[in-house]
PDB file of C-alpha atoms in Angstrom:
ATOM      1  CA  ASN A  29      20.889  17.725 -24.177  1.00 80.00           C
ATOM      2  CA  GLN A  30      17.948  20.076 -24.369  1.00 90.00           C
ATOM      3  CA  LEU A  31      15.838  17.299 -25.870  1.00 91.00           C
ATOM      4  CA  THR A  32      16.953  14.900 -23.140  1.00 93.00           C
ATOM      5  CA  ASN A  33      15.864  17.426 -20.514  1.00 94.00           C
ATOM      6  CA  SER A  34      12.527  18.032 -22.159  1.00 95.00           C
ATOM      7  CA  TYR A  35      11.750  14.285 -22.290  1.00 96.00           C
ATOM      8  CA  PHE A  36      12.734  14.032 -18.643  1.00 96.00           C
ATOM      9  CA  TRP A  37      10.527  16.912 -17.470  1.00 97.00           C
ATOM     10  CA  ASN A  38       7.644  15.732 -19.663  1.00 97.00           C
ATOM     11  CA  GLY A  39       7.938  12.393 -17.919  1.00 97.00           C
ATOM     12  CA  ILE A  40       7.867  14.040 -14.497  1.00 97.00           C
ATOM     13  CA  SER A  41       4.825  16.093 -15.437  1.00 97.00           C
ATOM     14  CA  PHE A  42       2.927  12.982 -16.641  1.00 97.00           C
ATOM     15  CA  TYR A  43       3.905  11.257 -13.402  1.00 97.00           C
ATOM     16  CA  LYS A  44       2.489  14.110 -11.326  1.00 97.00           C
ATOM     17  CA  LYS A  45      -0.767  13.788 -13.279  1.00 97.00           C
ATOM     18  CA  ARG A  46      -0.713  10.035 -12.484  1.00 96.00           C
ATOM     19  CA  GLU A  47      -0.496   9.227 -16.203  1.00 97.00           C
ATOM     20  CA  PHE A  48       1.953   6.451 -15.534  1.00 97.00           C
ATOM     21  CA  ASP A  49       2.372   4.846 -18.959  1.00 97.00           C
ATOM     22  CA  GLN A  50       3.130   8.160 -20.678  1.00 97.00           C
ATOM     23  CA  ALA A  51       5.501   9.047 -17.852  1.00 97.00           C
ATOM     24  CA  ILE A  52       7.433   5.794 -18.293  1.00 97.00           C
ATOM     25  CA  ALA A  53       7.636   6.250 -22.084  1.00 97.00           C
ATOM     26  CA  GLN A  54       9.022   9.801 -21.760  1.00 97.00           C
ATOM     27  CA  LEU A  55      11.462   8.929 -18.974  1.00 97.00           C
ATOM     28  CA  LYS A  56      12.778   5.935 -20.899  1.00 96.00           C
ATOM     29  CA  LYS A  57      13.402   8.167 -23.920  1.00 96.00           C
ATOM     30  CA  ALA A  58      15.237  10.598 -21.663  1.00 96.00           C
ATOM     31  CA  LYS A  59      17.298   7.722 -20.275  1.00 95.00           C
ATOM     32  CA  THR A  60      18.235   6.387 -23.732  1.00 95.00           C
ATOM     33  CA  MET A  61      19.261   9.856 -24.912  1.00 95.00           C
ATOM     34  CA  ALA A  62      21.151  10.514 -21.688  1.00 95.00           C
ATOM     35  CA  ILE A  63      23.156   7.329 -22.240  1.00 94.00           C
ATOM     36  CA  SER A  64      24.020   8.258 -25.837  1.00 94.00           C
ATOM     37  CA  THR A  65      25.048  11.803 -24.852  1.00 93.00           C
ATOM     38  CA  ASN A  66      26.864  10.763 -21.663  1.00 93.00           C
ATOM     39  CA  ASN A  67      24.509  12.790 -19.486  1.00 94.00           C
ATOM     40  CA  ALA A  68      25.106  10.907 -16.250  1.00 94.00           C
ATOM     41  CA  LYS A  69      22.848  13.132 -14.165  1.00 94.00           C
ATOM     42  CA  ILE A  70      19.702  12.668 -16.266  1.00 95.00           C
ATOM     43  CA  LYS A  71      20.481   8.979 -16.779  1.00 94.00           C
ATOM     44  CA  ASN A  72      20.630   8.483 -13.022  1.00 93.00           C
ATOM     45  CA  TYR A  73      17.483  10.498 -12.284  1.00 95.00           C
ATOM     46  CA  ALA A  74      15.574   8.801 -15.102  1.00 95.00           C
ATOM     47  CA  HIS A  75      16.414   5.395 -13.560  1.00 93.00           C
ATOM     48  CA  ILE A  76      15.131   6.501 -10.175  1.00 95.00           C
ATOM     49  CA  TYR A  77      11.946   8.031 -11.560  1.00 97.00           C
ATOM     50  CA  VAL A  78      11.111   5.157 -13.900  1.00 97.00           C
ATOM     51  CA  ALA A  79      11.311   2.881 -10.849  1.00 97.00           C
ATOM     52  CA  ARG A  80       9.178   5.299  -8.859  1.00 97.00           C
ATOM     53  CA  VAL A  81       6.494   5.388 -11.572  1.00 98.00           C
ATOM     54  CA  TYR A  82       6.404   1.582 -11.745  1.00 98.00           C
ATOM     55  CA  ALA A  83       6.019   1.466  -7.958  1.00 98.00           C
ATOM     56  CA  SER A  84       3.181   4.019  -8.084  1.00 98.00           C
ATOM     57  CA  LYS A  85       1.503   1.976 -10.803  1.00 98.00           C
ATOM     58  CA  GLY A  86       1.887  -1.058  -8.547  1.00 98.00           C
ATOM     59  CA  ASN A  87       0.277   0.820  -5.645  1.00 98.00           C
ATOM     60  CA  ALA A  88      -2.718   1.763  -7.802  1.00 97.00           C
ATOM     61  CA  LEU A  89      -3.183  -1.908  -8.759  1.00 98.00           C
ATOM     62  CA  LEU A  90      -2.713  -3.021  -5.153  1.00 98.00           C
ATOM     63  CA  ASN A  91      -5.519  -0.663  -4.104  1.00 98.00           C
ATOM     64  CA  GLN A  92      -7.737  -2.428  -6.651  1.00 98.00           C
ATOM     65  CA  LYS A  93      -6.687  -5.766  -5.080  1.00 98.00           C
ATOM     66  CA  LYS A  94      -5.016  -6.799  -8.369  1.00 98.00           C
ATOM     67  CA  LEU A  95      -2.173  -8.451  -6.503  1.00 98.00           C
ATOM     68  CA  ASP A  96      -0.284 -10.251  -9.263  1.00 98.00           C
ATOM     69  CA  ALA A  97      -0.484  -7.270 -11.602  1.00 99.00           C
ATOM     70  CA  ALA A  98       0.835  -5.046  -8.796  1.00 99.00           C
ATOM     71  CA  LEU A  99       3.668  -7.485  -8.133  1.00 99.00           C
ATOM     72  CA  ALA A 100       4.732  -7.366 -11.785  1.00 99.00           C
ATOM     73  CA  GLN A 101       5.031  -3.554 -11.572  1.00 99.00           C
ATOM     74  CA  TYR A 102       7.072  -3.718  -8.359  1.00 99.00           C
ATOM     75  CA  ASP A 103       9.420  -6.202 -10.022  1.00 98.00           C
ATOM     76  CA  LEU A 104       9.852  -3.832 -12.988  1.00 98.00           C
ATOM     77  CA  ALA A 105      10.662  -1.056 -10.516  1.00 98.00           C
ATOM     78  CA  LEU A 106      13.350  -3.186  -8.859  1.00 98.00           C
ATOM     79  CA  LYS A 107      14.834  -4.152 -12.217  1.00 97.00           C
ATOM     80  CA  GLU A 108      15.203  -0.431 -12.921  1.00 95.00           C
ATOM     81  CA  ASN A 109      16.441   0.491  -9.447  1.00 95.00           C
ATOM     82  CA  PRO A 110      17.417  -2.410  -7.154  1.00 96.00           C
ATOM     83  CA  SER A 111      17.183  -0.177  -4.086  1.00 95.00           C
ATOM     84  CA  SER A 112      13.621   1.008  -4.723  1.00 97.00           C
ATOM     85  CA  TYR A 113      12.336   0.842  -1.151  1.00 98.00           C
ATOM     86  CA  ARG A 114       8.867   1.844  -2.406  1.00 98.00           C
ATOM     87  CA  ALA A 115       8.762  -1.321  -4.513  1.00 98.00           C
ATOM     88  CA  TYR A 116       9.881  -3.479  -1.580  1.00 99.00           C
ATOM     89  CA  TYR A 117       7.188  -1.893   0.567  1.00 98.00           C
ATOM     90  CA  GLY A 118       4.599  -2.638  -2.123  1.00 98.00           C
ATOM     91  CA  LYS A 119       5.803  -6.235  -2.331  1.00 99.00           C
ATOM     92  CA  SER A 120       5.521  -6.567   1.446  1.00 98.00           C
ATOM     93  CA  LEU A 121       1.887  -5.382   1.280  1.00 98.00           C
ATOM     94  CA  VAL A 122       1.088  -7.831  -1.530  1.00 98.00           C
ATOM     95  CA  ALA A 123       2.583 -10.623   0.595  1.00 98.00           C
ATOM     96  CA  LYS A 124       0.480  -9.449   3.557  1.00 98.00           C
ATOM     97  CA  GLU A 125      -2.684  -9.668   1.417  1.00 97.00           C
ATOM     98  CA  LYS A 126      -1.641 -13.165   0.317  1.00 97.00           C
ATOM     99  CA  LYS A 127      -0.962 -14.113   3.977  1.00 96.00           C
ATOM    100  CA  ASP A 128       2.607 -14.985   2.989  1.00 97.00           C
ATOM    101  CA  MET A 129       4.331 -13.898   6.189  1.00 97.00           C
ATOM    102  CA  THR A 130       7.801 -15.125   5.190  1.00 98.00           C
ATOM    103  CA  THR A 131       7.922 -12.988   2.047  1.00 98.00           C
ATOM    104  CA  MET A 132       6.375 -10.031   3.869  1.00 98.00           C
ATOM    105  CA  MET A 133       9.177 -10.113   6.452  1.00 98.00           C
ATOM    106  CA  ALA A 134      11.896 -10.599   3.821  1.00 98.00           C
ATOM    107  CA  MET A 135      10.707  -7.518   1.911  1.00 98.00           C
ATOM    108  CA  VAL A 136      10.515  -5.383   5.061  1.00 98.00           C
ATOM    109  CA  ASN A 137      14.030  -6.492   6.022  1.00 98.00           C
ATOM    110  CA  LYS A 138      15.216  -5.313   2.593  1.00 98.00           C
ATOM    111  CA  ILE A 139      13.767  -1.853   3.336  1.00 98.00           C
ATOM    112  CA  GLY A 140      15.634  -1.996   6.644  1.00 98.00           C
ATOM    113  CA  GLU A 141      18.934  -2.534   4.814  1.00 98.00           C
ATOM    114  CA  ILE A 142      18.276   0.413   2.480  1.00 97.00           C
ATOM    115  CA  ALA A 143      17.129   2.562   5.416  1.00 97.00           C
ATOM    116  CA  THR A 144      20.575   2.435   7.036  1.00 97.00           C
ATOM    117  CA  THR A 145      21.861   4.879   4.403  1.00 96.00           C
ATOM    118  CA  ASN A 146      18.639   6.514   3.194  1.00 95.00           C
ATOM    119  CA  PRO A 147      16.553   8.746   5.502  1.00 95.00           C
ATOM    120  CA  LYS A 148      13.500   8.624   3.191  1.00 94.00           C
ATOM    121  CA  ALA A 149      13.609   4.843   3.257  1.00 97.00           C
ATOM    122  CA  ALA A 150      13.871   4.987   7.053  1.00 96.00           C
ATOM    123  CA  LYS A 151      10.470   6.680   7.208  1.00 96.00           C
ATOM    124  CA  ILE A 152       8.888   3.967   5.052  1.00 97.00           C
ATOM    125  CA  TYR A 153      10.686   1.342   7.158  1.00 98.00           C
ATOM    126  CA  ASP A 154       8.919   2.620  10.291  1.00 96.00           C
ATOM    127  CA  ASN A 155       5.546   2.242   8.543  1.00 96.00           C
ATOM    128  CA  ALA A 156       6.463  -1.172   7.189  1.00 97.00           C
ATOM    129  CA  LYS A 157       7.589  -2.390  10.617  1.00 98.00           C
ATOM    130  CA  TYR A 158       4.324  -1.256  12.189  1.00 97.00           C
ATOM    131  CA  VAL A 159       2.202  -2.979   9.513  1.00 97.00           C
ATOM    132  CA  THR A 160       4.270  -6.167   9.774  1.00 98.00           C
ATOM    133  CA  PHE A 161       4.126  -6.200  13.562  1.00 98.00           C
ATOM    134  CA  THR A 162       0.342  -5.739  13.583  1.00 98.00           C
ATOM    135  CA  THR A 163      -0.168  -8.407  10.916  1.00 98.00           C
ATOM    136  CA  LEU A 164       1.928 -10.971  12.813  1.00 98.00           C
ATOM    137  CA  LEU A 165       0.328 -10.067  16.158  1.00 98.00           C
ATOM    138  CA  ASN A 166      -3.153 -10.585  14.683  1.00 98.00           C
ATOM    139  CA  ALA A 167      -2.053 -13.843  13.053  1.00 98.00           C
ATOM    140  CA  GLY A 168      -0.870 -14.999  16.488  1.00 98.00           C
ATOM    141  CA  ALA A 169      -4.223 -14.070  18.035  1.00 98.00           C
ATOM    142  CA  VAL A 170      -6.082 -16.028  15.327  1.00 98.00           C
ATOM    143  CA  GLN A 171      -3.967 -19.122  16.043  1.00 98.00           C
ATOM    144  CA  LEU A 172      -4.757 -18.792  19.766  1.00 98.00           C
ATOM    145  CA  GLN A 173      -8.483 -18.685  18.972  1.00 97.00           C
ATOM    146  CA  LYS A 174      -8.035 -21.816  16.861  1.00 98.00           C
ATOM    147  CA  ALA A 175      -6.262 -23.464  19.842  1.00 97.00           C
ATOM    148  CA  HIS A 176      -2.925 -23.720  18.008  1.00 98.00           C
ATOM    149  CA  PRO A 177      -0.628 -22.295  20.711  1.00 98.00           C
ATOM    150  CA  GLN A 178       2.632 -23.485  19.138  1.00 98.00           C
ATOM    151  CA  LYS A 179       1.840 -21.803  15.819  1.00 98.00           C
ATOM    152  CA  ALA A 180       0.744 -18.693  17.733  1.00 98.00           C
ATOM    153  CA  LEU A 181       4.129 -18.537  19.470  1.00 98.00           C
ATOM    154  CA  GLU A 182       5.936 -18.652  16.112  1.00 98.00           C
ATOM    155  CA  TYR A 183       3.977 -15.642  14.831  1.00 98.00           C
ATOM    156  CA  LEU A 184       4.446 -13.760  18.103  1.00 98.00           C
ATOM    157  CA  ALA A 185       8.208 -14.378  18.113  1.00 98.00           C
ATOM    158  CA  ASP A 186       8.349 -12.938  14.590  1.00 98.00           C
ATOM    159  CA  ALA A 187       6.185  -9.965  15.614  1.00 98.00           C
ATOM    160  CA  LYS A 188       8.665  -9.166  18.384  1.00 97.00           C
ATOM    161  CA  LYS A 189      11.405  -8.553  15.785  1.00 97.00           C
ATOM    162  CA  TYR A 190       9.473  -5.523  14.528  1.00 97.00           C
ATOM    163  CA  HIS A 191       8.230  -4.036  17.796  1.00 95.00           C
ATOM    164  CA  ALA A 192       9.368  -5.333  21.160  1.00 91.00           C
ATOM    165  CA  ALA A 193       7.509  -3.150  23.664  1.00 94.00           C
ATOM    166  CA  ASN A 194       3.898  -4.259  23.263  1.00 96.00           C
ATOM    167  CA  ALA A 195       1.685  -5.514  26.095  1.00 97.00           C
ATOM    168  CA  ASP A 196      -0.688  -7.529  23.872  1.00 97.00           C
ATOM    169  CA  MET A 197       2.175  -9.447  22.312  1.00 98.00           C
ATOM    170  CA  TYR A 198       3.453 -10.561  25.734  1.00 98.00           C
ATOM    171  CA  TYR A 199      -0.073 -11.286  26.959  1.00 98.00           C
ATOM    172  CA  TYR A 200      -0.774 -13.537  23.948  1.00 98.00           C
ATOM    173  CA  THR A 201       2.619 -15.176  24.490  1.00 98.00           C
ATOM    174  CA  ALA A 202       1.638 -15.875  28.109  1.00 99.00           C
ATOM    175  CA  LEU A 203      -1.713 -17.359  27.010  1.00 98.00           C
ATOM    176  CA  ALA A 204      -0.003 -19.639  24.489  1.00 99.00           C
ATOM    177  CA  ASN A 205       2.537 -20.817  27.062  1.00 99.00           C
ATOM    178  CA  VAL A 206      -0.215 -21.557  29.607  1.00 98.00           C
ATOM    179  CA  SER A 207      -1.918 -23.716  26.942  1.00 98.00           C
ATOM    180  CA  LEU A 208       1.375 -25.549  26.437  1.00 98.00           C
ATOM    181  CA  LYS A 209       1.899 -25.856  30.223  1.00 98.00           C
ATOM    182  CA  LYS A 210       5.178 -23.933  29.902  1.00 99.00           C
ATOM    183  CA  TRP A 211       4.692 -22.245  33.239  1.00 99.00           C
ATOM    184  CA  ASP A 212       7.957 -20.316  33.602  1.00 98.00           C
ATOM    185  CA  ALA A 213       7.736 -18.895  30.086  1.00 98.00           C
ATOM    186  CA  ALA A 214       4.109 -17.912  30.766  1.00 99.00           C
ATOM    187  CA  ILE A 215       5.037 -16.191  34.044  1.00 99.00           C
ATOM    188  CA  ALA A 216       7.873 -14.230  32.411  1.00 98.00           C
ATOM    189  CA  ALA A 217       5.648 -13.117  29.508  1.00 98.00           C
ATOM    190  CA  ALA A 218       2.733 -12.145  31.780  1.00 98.00           C
ATOM    191  CA  LYS A 219       5.027 -10.074  34.014  1.00 98.00           C
ATOM    192  CA  LYS A 220       6.419  -8.306  30.954  1.00 98.00           C
ATOM    193  CA  ALA A 221       2.864  -7.629  29.744  1.00 98.00           C
ATOM    194  CA  LEU A 222       1.960  -6.153  33.148  1.00 98.00           C
ATOM    195  CA  SER A 223       4.956  -3.814  33.018  1.00 97.00           C
ATOM    196  CA  LEU A 224       3.915  -2.531  29.568  1.00 98.00           C
ATOM    197  CA  GLN A 225       0.143  -2.339  30.028  1.00 96.00           C
ATOM    198  CA  ASN A 226      -1.123   1.109  31.044  1.00 93.00           C
ATOM    199  CA  THR A 227      -4.830   0.304  31.145  1.00 93.00           C
ATOM    200  CA  GLU A 228      -6.875  -2.542  32.662  1.00 93.00           C
ATOM    201  CA  LYS A 229      -4.651  -5.457  33.737  1.00 97.00           C
ATOM    202  CA  SER A 230      -7.169  -8.018  35.057  1.00 97.00           C
ATOM    203  CA  ASP A 231      -6.880 -10.405  32.086  1.00 97.00           C
ATOM    204  CA  ILE A 232      -3.107 -10.470  32.405  1.00 98.00           C
ATOM    205  CA  TYR A 233      -3.302 -11.115  36.167  1.00 98.00           C
ATOM    206  CA  PHE A 234      -5.686 -13.996  35.516  1.00 98.00           C
ATOM    207  CA  THR A 235      -3.229 -15.597  33.085  1.00 98.00           C
ATOM    208  CA  LEU A 236      -0.371 -15.007  35.538  1.00 98.00           C
ATOM    209  CA  GLY A 237      -2.472 -16.688  38.236  1.00 98.00           C
ATOM    210  CA  GLN A 238      -3.050 -19.705  35.990  1.00 98.00           C
ATOM    211  CA  ALA A 239       0.679 -19.966  35.300  1.00 99.00           C
ATOM    212  CA  TYR A 240       1.617 -19.821  39.000  1.00 98.00           C
ATOM    213  CA  GLN A 241      -1.154 -22.311  39.771  1.00 98.00           C
ATOM    214  CA  GLY A 242       0.163 -24.676  37.093  1.00 98.00           C
ATOM    215  CA  LYS A 243       3.656 -24.360  38.517  1.00 98.00           C
ATOM    216  CA  GLY A 244       2.344 -25.172  42.000  1.00 97.00           C
ATOM    217  CA  ASP A 245       3.173 -21.747  43.449  1.00 97.00           C
ATOM    218  CA  LYS A 246       0.030 -21.251  45.524  1.00 96.00           C
ATOM    219  CA  ALA A 247       0.950 -17.979  47.265  1.00 97.00           C
ATOM    220  CA  ASP A 248       1.782 -16.141  44.032  1.00 98.00           C
ATOM    221  CA  ALA A 249      -1.267 -17.634  42.288  1.00 98.00           C
ATOM    222  CA  CYS A 250      -3.515 -16.282  45.074  1.00 98.00           C
ATOM    223  CA  LYS A 251      -1.849 -12.878  44.818  1.00 97.00           C
ATOM    224  CA  ALA A 252      -2.365 -12.729  41.041  1.00 98.00           C
ATOM    225  CA  PHE A 253      -5.999 -13.901  41.184  1.00 98.00           C
ATOM    226  CA  LYS A 254      -6.769 -11.246  43.837  1.00 97.00           C
ATOM    227  CA  SER A 255      -5.821  -8.603  41.256  1.00 97.00           C
ATOM    228  CA  VAL A 256      -8.508  -9.799  38.809  1.00 98.00           C
ATOM    229  CA  LEU A 257     -11.067  -7.049  39.420  1.00 96.00           C
ATOM    230  CA  LYS A 258     -12.791  -6.556  36.049  1.00 96.00           C
ATOM    231  CA  GLY A 259     -13.729  -8.366  32.882  1.00 95.00           C
ATOM    232  CA  PRO A 260     -14.859 -11.919  32.106  1.00 96.00           C
ATOM    233  CA  ASN A 261     -12.497 -13.739  34.501  1.00 97.00           C
ATOM    234  CA  VAL A 262     -13.637 -12.322  37.864  1.00 97.00           C
ATOM    235  CA  ALA A 263     -15.938 -15.237  38.762  1.00 97.00           C
ATOM    236  CA  SER A 264     -13.396 -17.793  37.613  1.00 97.00           C
ATOM    237  CA  ALA A 265     -10.614 -16.165  39.672  1.00 97.00           C
ATOM    238  CA  LYS A 266     -12.889 -16.105  42.749  1.00 97.00           C
ATOM    239  CA  TYR A 267     -13.712 -19.773  42.278  1.00 97.00           C
ATOM    240  CA  GLN A 268     -10.015 -20.714  42.051  1.00 96.00           C
ATOM    241  CA  MET A 269      -9.209 -18.696  45.185  1.00 97.00           C
ATOM    242  CA  GLN A 270     -12.080 -20.037  47.307  1.00 96.00           C
ATOM    243  CA  HIS A 271     -12.458 -23.645  46.206  1.00 96.00           C
ATOM    244  CA  VAL A 272      -9.244 -24.771  44.516  1.00 96.00           C
ATOM    245  CA  LEU A 273      -6.371 -22.841  46.074  1.00 96.00           C
ATOM    246  CA  LYS A 274      -8.271 -21.969  49.285  1.00 95.00           C
ATOM    247  CA  CYS A 275      -6.390 -18.668  49.471  1.00 95.00           C
ATOM    248  CA  LYS A 276      -6.053 -17.075  52.900  1.00 86.00           C
TER     249      LYS A 276
END
């Protein structure tokens, strides 16, 4: 058992020095010996640490943008320990780099499952949710710029699963719905954006005005356009009020 322990602690010490291959070799020896001597404790810890080293190796490769090589390490980690939340997080970041949103979300959801019983995983889950939300929000914004409102709405609906209380998300949703002439959906989203936005609200009011105008609700459109006080839409709002809606 002494030998098993020494292999184990050697492995840990290599890991701390970021000498990953030596760490894995030592920990695997510890694991093999632990199995043959029925040392359940070391066997269990060796499993966990081998997975952790593979995940760290994956992270190092991910930082070098070696995505497929990183993925291979994360898969080795999961083979060793199927609830390695670090490996799932790594896989979600690889998917993000590859713009594979479906896989990114699936991996983050896996961390969410593990997080229900593991406080350390819960911390990583918070990070992962934030990264996923931001990635999907930005993807939605890009689709809006490309004038693909339907695709934008799909990304924004996914973003909402990871963070619901965000003004930009509702504002982009309102913009997309205005493009699609879905007036009621645009009004609801713009109002939600207004309730969440703590800073300048002129852009949101302009979009709300457009939605009311599209719906044929002149009074509310005038009211919204009157609140456009700053930014690029001031002249446009004035024009709508004076010449199109003829607001009182």
